[in-house]
Amino acid sequence: MTDKVAKLVIGDQTHEFPVLSGTVGPDVIDIRSLYAKTGMFTYDPGFTSTAACDSAITYIDGDKGELLYRGYPIDQLAEKSNYLEVCYLLLYGELPNKAQMAEFDTLVTRHTMVHEQMHYFYRGFRRDAHPMAVMTGVVGAMAAFYHDSTDITDPQQREIASIRMIAKMPTIAAMAYKYSIGQPFVYPRNDLDFASNFLHMCFSVPAEQFKVNPTIAKAMDLIFTLHADHEQNASTSTVRLAGSSDANPFACIAAGVACLWGPAHGGANEAALNMLKEIGTVDRIPEFIARAKDKNDPFKLMGFGHRVYKNFDPRATVMQATAKEVLDLLGVHNNPTLQVAQALEKIALEDPYFIDRKLYPNVDFYSGIILEAIGFPTSMFTVLFAVARTVGWIAQWKEMIGDPQKKIGRPRQLYNGSPARDYAEITGR
Ligand code: CMC
């Protein structure tokens, strides 16, 4: 709370509302009493001016291009930390000491296997199903397989559900991939780190172990780290809204996975790479730039723009450098997709349309290039995003459930339909 007060004048009435301050970032006007005082709602489709919760997990300054997990800048975490440590940080609020890290590592590692019956569950899906469709179904089904951790009033069950979700999501994702290519499922290995184990489950076959290159594993770990949380984005808000009704955590995360799939959100990495391939060669870029600027054409430059970042996306900066490192390591020189990406970025950033609207490449612009070089098909890109974001969803869900002020999410509306009218018999219509 601050001393500041916001005054709202409606006709001859003045109403006062408290102004709240966070540790950093814009103040917010507390309008919880607005309807009671005025009989009016606020109107804010897309929540562009609305804070729906208070949170201590992630902070973004879109103008500065700053992203903090629990106060730590993303570039420092990308350089010095690793995904599992970041998971600990997001979940518990502080960086772990050695003993805490070792305990957490063991806990997650020992929960990576999934219930054997889940193997049969996968077999009900068509082989050509999109892996995100499979993910949405399987994650939702976890509530059926792990019913003993669905009581959200029990802190112990909430904790174990969180660990299960973080540990099993890579296994579930790798199984979705294996199923789609007709290969047998590969069990996790406890001697591998989080990212290496995931690559092993995706690329090993019973006839041959996949040798995990440390640079590739590091790039995979970095992609997970950069996607781990991102404040109140669409899928996280979906998880919170689903959780606000006291739904079990598996159901809430399944809702998040479903929302993430959309091309305006997590589906953008798949869409961005498909777009770069469709453009194909540098000489075709002007045609696509013209389409992106044409108001009568629904085409958008995928991997460009962000609701919050209006300067640059700090994740994209790290991702661009890693893309180059991975392609160099794999000996992928003169990669046409990377050439188109680099040229497109340059041309767009010099174009007044993109400058005026503050449209910069986002994290998804370069991640697809790395993932393709590692060997993932485009249909798996959003799945990998879901694996990484699971900890963010869980941390935000746990924060909400533990908040004594939690209320069921229930937005209101500006009704534009017919006023009350009498039912007409079919013969008279
Ligand atoms: N290409 C061309 N024009 C664009 C683009 C784009 N990618 N993004 C926004 N614009 C234009 C938009 O048409 C509008 O123009 P005008 O003011 O003339 O009407 C202006 O820029 C503002 O855009 P907006 O749609 O009001 O912005 P928003 O905050 O509602 O949307 C966005 C943000 C990310 C959904 C949008 O930029 C977009 O669809 N980008 C492409 C998809 C994408 O890359 N998404 C990944 C986001 S990062 C990963 C994640 O968080 O999931």
PDB file of C-alpha atoms and ligand atoms in Angstrom, residues 230 233 260 263-266 268 292-293 295 299-307 310 313 315 353-354 357 359 362-364 385 389, ligand 1:
ATOM      1  CA  HIS A 230       7.585 -15.846 -17.931  1.00  0.00           C
ATOM      2  CA  ASN A 233       1.556 -15.106 -19.869  1.00  0.00           C
ATOM      3  CA  LEU A 260       0.611 -23.055 -24.936  1.00  0.00           C
ATOM      4  CA  PRO A 263       0.726 -20.154 -32.549  1.00  0.00           C
ATOM      5  CA  ALA A 264       0.513 -16.742 -30.841  1.00  0.00           C
ATOM      6  CA  HIS A 265       2.141 -18.328 -27.754  1.00  0.00           C
ATOM      7  CA  GLY A 266       4.252 -21.512 -27.522  1.00  0.00           C
ATOM      8  CA  ALA A 268       5.269 -19.748 -32.393  1.00  0.00           C
ATOM      9  CA  ALA A 292       3.362  -8.844 -42.731  1.00  0.00           C
ATOM     10  CA  LYS A 293       2.702  -5.113 -43.163  1.00  0.00           C
ATOM     11  CA  LYS A 295      -3.533  -5.001 -43.007  1.00  0.00           C
ATOM     12  CA  PHE A 299       0.146 -13.131 -42.145  1.00  0.00           C
ATOM     13  CA  LYS A 300       2.453 -12.095 -39.295  1.00  0.00           C
ATOM     14  CA  LEU A 301       6.195 -12.532 -38.975  1.00  0.00           C
ATOM     15  CA  MET A 302       6.289 -15.448 -36.559  1.00  0.00           C
ATOM     16  CA  GLY A 303       8.929 -15.110 -33.873  1.00  0.00           C
ATOM     17  CA  PHE A 304       8.520 -11.310 -33.943  1.00  0.00           C
ATOM     18  CA  GLY A 305       6.780  -9.097 -31.411  1.00  0.00           C
ATOM     19  CA  HIS A 306       5.806  -9.543 -27.804  1.00  0.00           C
ATOM     20  CA  ARG A 307       3.051  -8.230 -25.575  1.00  0.00           C
ATOM     21  CA  LYS A 310       8.984  -3.456 -26.409  1.00  0.00           C
ATOM     22  CA  ASP A 313      13.665 -10.042 -25.742  1.00  0.00           C
ATOM     23  CA  ARG A 315      16.060 -14.583 -24.141  1.00  0.00           C
ATOM     24  CA  TYR A 353       6.761  -0.532 -39.654  1.00  0.00           C
ATOM     25  CA  PHE A 354       8.626  -2.769 -37.181  1.00  0.00           C
ATOM     26  CA  ARG A 357       5.555  -0.846 -33.402  1.00  0.00           C
ATOM     27  CA  LEU A 359       8.592  -5.398 -32.942  1.00  0.00           C
ATOM     28  CA  ASN A 362      11.452 -13.007 -29.607  1.00  0.00           C
ATOM     29  CA  VAL A 363      12.813 -16.196 -28.020  1.00  0.00           C
ATOM     30  CA  ASP A 364      11.077 -18.386 -30.586  1.00  0.00           C
ATOM     31  CA  PHE A 385       8.575 -25.501 -24.523  1.00  0.00           C
ATOM     32  CA  ARG A 389       7.549 -24.210 -18.723  1.00  0.00           C
TER      33      ARG A 389
HETATM   34  N1  CMC B   1       4.267  -9.307 -37.627  1.00  0.00           N
HETATM   35  C1  CMC B   1       3.697  -8.215 -38.158  1.00  0.00           C
HETATM   36  N2  CMC B   1       3.011  -7.296 -37.441  1.00  0.00           N
HETATM   37  C2  CMC B   1       2.901  -7.502 -36.113  1.00  0.00           C
HETATM   38  C3  CMC B   1       3.470  -8.631 -35.486  1.00  0.00           C
HETATM   39  C4  CMC B   1       4.184  -9.538 -36.287  1.00  0.00           C
HETATM   40  N3  CMC B   1       4.743 -10.633 -35.735  1.00  0.00           N
HETATM   41  N4  CMC B   1       3.204  -8.597 -34.161  1.00  0.00           N
HETATM   42  C5  CMC B   1       2.478  -7.481 -33.967  1.00  0.00           C
HETATM   43  N5  CMC B   1       2.299  -6.816 -35.143  1.00  0.00           N
HETATM   44  C6  CMC B   1       1.609  -5.522 -35.338  1.00  0.00           C
HETATM   45  C7  CMC B   1       0.095  -5.660 -35.168  1.00  0.00           C
HETATM   46  O1  CMC B   1      -0.525  -5.965 -36.391  1.00  0.00           O
HETATM   47  C8  CMC B   1      -0.265  -4.305 -34.625  1.00  0.00           C
HETATM   48  O2  CMC B   1      -0.235  -3.392 -35.713  1.00  0.00           O
HETATM   49  P1  CMC B   1      -1.241  -2.110 -35.726  1.00  0.00           P
HETATM   50  O3  CMC B   1      -0.897  -1.317 -34.503  1.00  0.00           O
HETATM   51  O4  CMC B   1      -0.937  -1.411 -36.999  1.00  0.00           O
HETATM   52  O5  CMC B   1      -2.629  -2.672 -35.660  1.00  0.00           O
HETATM   53  C9  CMC B   1       0.921  -3.931 -33.720  1.00  0.00           C
HETATM   54  O6  CMC B   1       2.034  -4.669 -34.260  1.00  0.00           O
HETATM   55  C10 CMC B   1       0.718  -4.314 -32.257  1.00  0.00           C
HETATM   56  O7  CMC B   1       0.459  -5.712 -32.208  1.00  0.00           O
HETATM   57  P2  CMC B   1      -0.582  -6.411 -31.247  1.00  0.00           P
HETATM   58  O8  CMC B   1      -1.180  -7.586 -31.974  1.00  0.00           O
HETATM   59  O9  CMC B   1      -1.525  -5.418 -30.662  1.00  0.00           O
HETATM   60  O10 CMC B   1       0.380  -6.929 -30.108  1.00  0.00           O
HETATM   61  P3  CMC B   1       0.005  -7.975 -28.994  1.00  0.00           P
HETATM   62  O11 CMC B   1       0.750  -7.582 -27.786  1.00  0.00           O
HETATM   63  O12 CMC B   1      -1.463  -8.145 -28.866  1.00  0.00           O
HETATM   64  O13 CMC B   1       0.576  -9.362 -29.593  1.00  0.00           O
HETATM   65  C11 CMC B   1       1.993 -11.164 -30.106  1.00  0.00           C
HETATM   66  C12 CMC B   1       1.794  -9.919 -29.238  1.00  0.00           C
HETATM   67  C13 CMC B   1       3.232 -11.898 -29.585  1.00  0.00           C
HETATM   68  C14 CMC B   1       0.777 -12.109 -29.961  1.00  0.00           C
HETATM   69  C15 CMC B   1       2.176 -10.734 -31.581  1.00  0.00           C
HETATM   70  O14 CMC B   1       3.298  -9.881 -31.681  1.00  0.00           O
HETATM   71  C16 CMC B   1       2.331 -11.940 -32.515  1.00  0.00           C
HETATM   72  O15 CMC B   1       1.321 -12.527 -32.910  1.00  0.00           O
HETATM   73  N6  CMC B   1       3.613 -12.316 -32.882  1.00  0.00           N
HETATM   74  C17 CMC B   1       3.844 -13.471 -33.704  1.00  0.00           C
HETATM   75  C18 CMC B   1       3.706 -14.748 -32.882  1.00  0.00           C
HETATM   76  C19 CMC B   1       4.869 -14.961 -31.930  1.00  0.00           C
HETATM   77  O16 CMC B   1       6.028 -14.877 -32.316  1.00  0.00           O
HETATM   78  N7  CMC B   1       4.538 -15.306 -30.658  1.00  0.00           N
HETATM   79  C20 CMC B   1       5.540 -15.679 -29.663  1.00  0.00           C
HETATM   80  C21 CMC B   1       5.595 -14.746 -28.503  1.00  0.00           C
HETATM   81  S1  CMC B   1       7.073 -15.041 -27.500  1.00  0.00           S
HETATM   82  C22 CMC B   1       6.877 -16.625 -26.850  1.00  0.00           C
HETATM   83  C23 CMC B   1       5.734 -16.758 -25.932  1.00  0.00           C
HETATM   84  O17 CMC B   1       5.659 -15.999 -24.946  1.00  0.00           O
HETATM   85  O18 CMC B   1       4.895 -17.628 -26.166  1.00  0.00           O
END
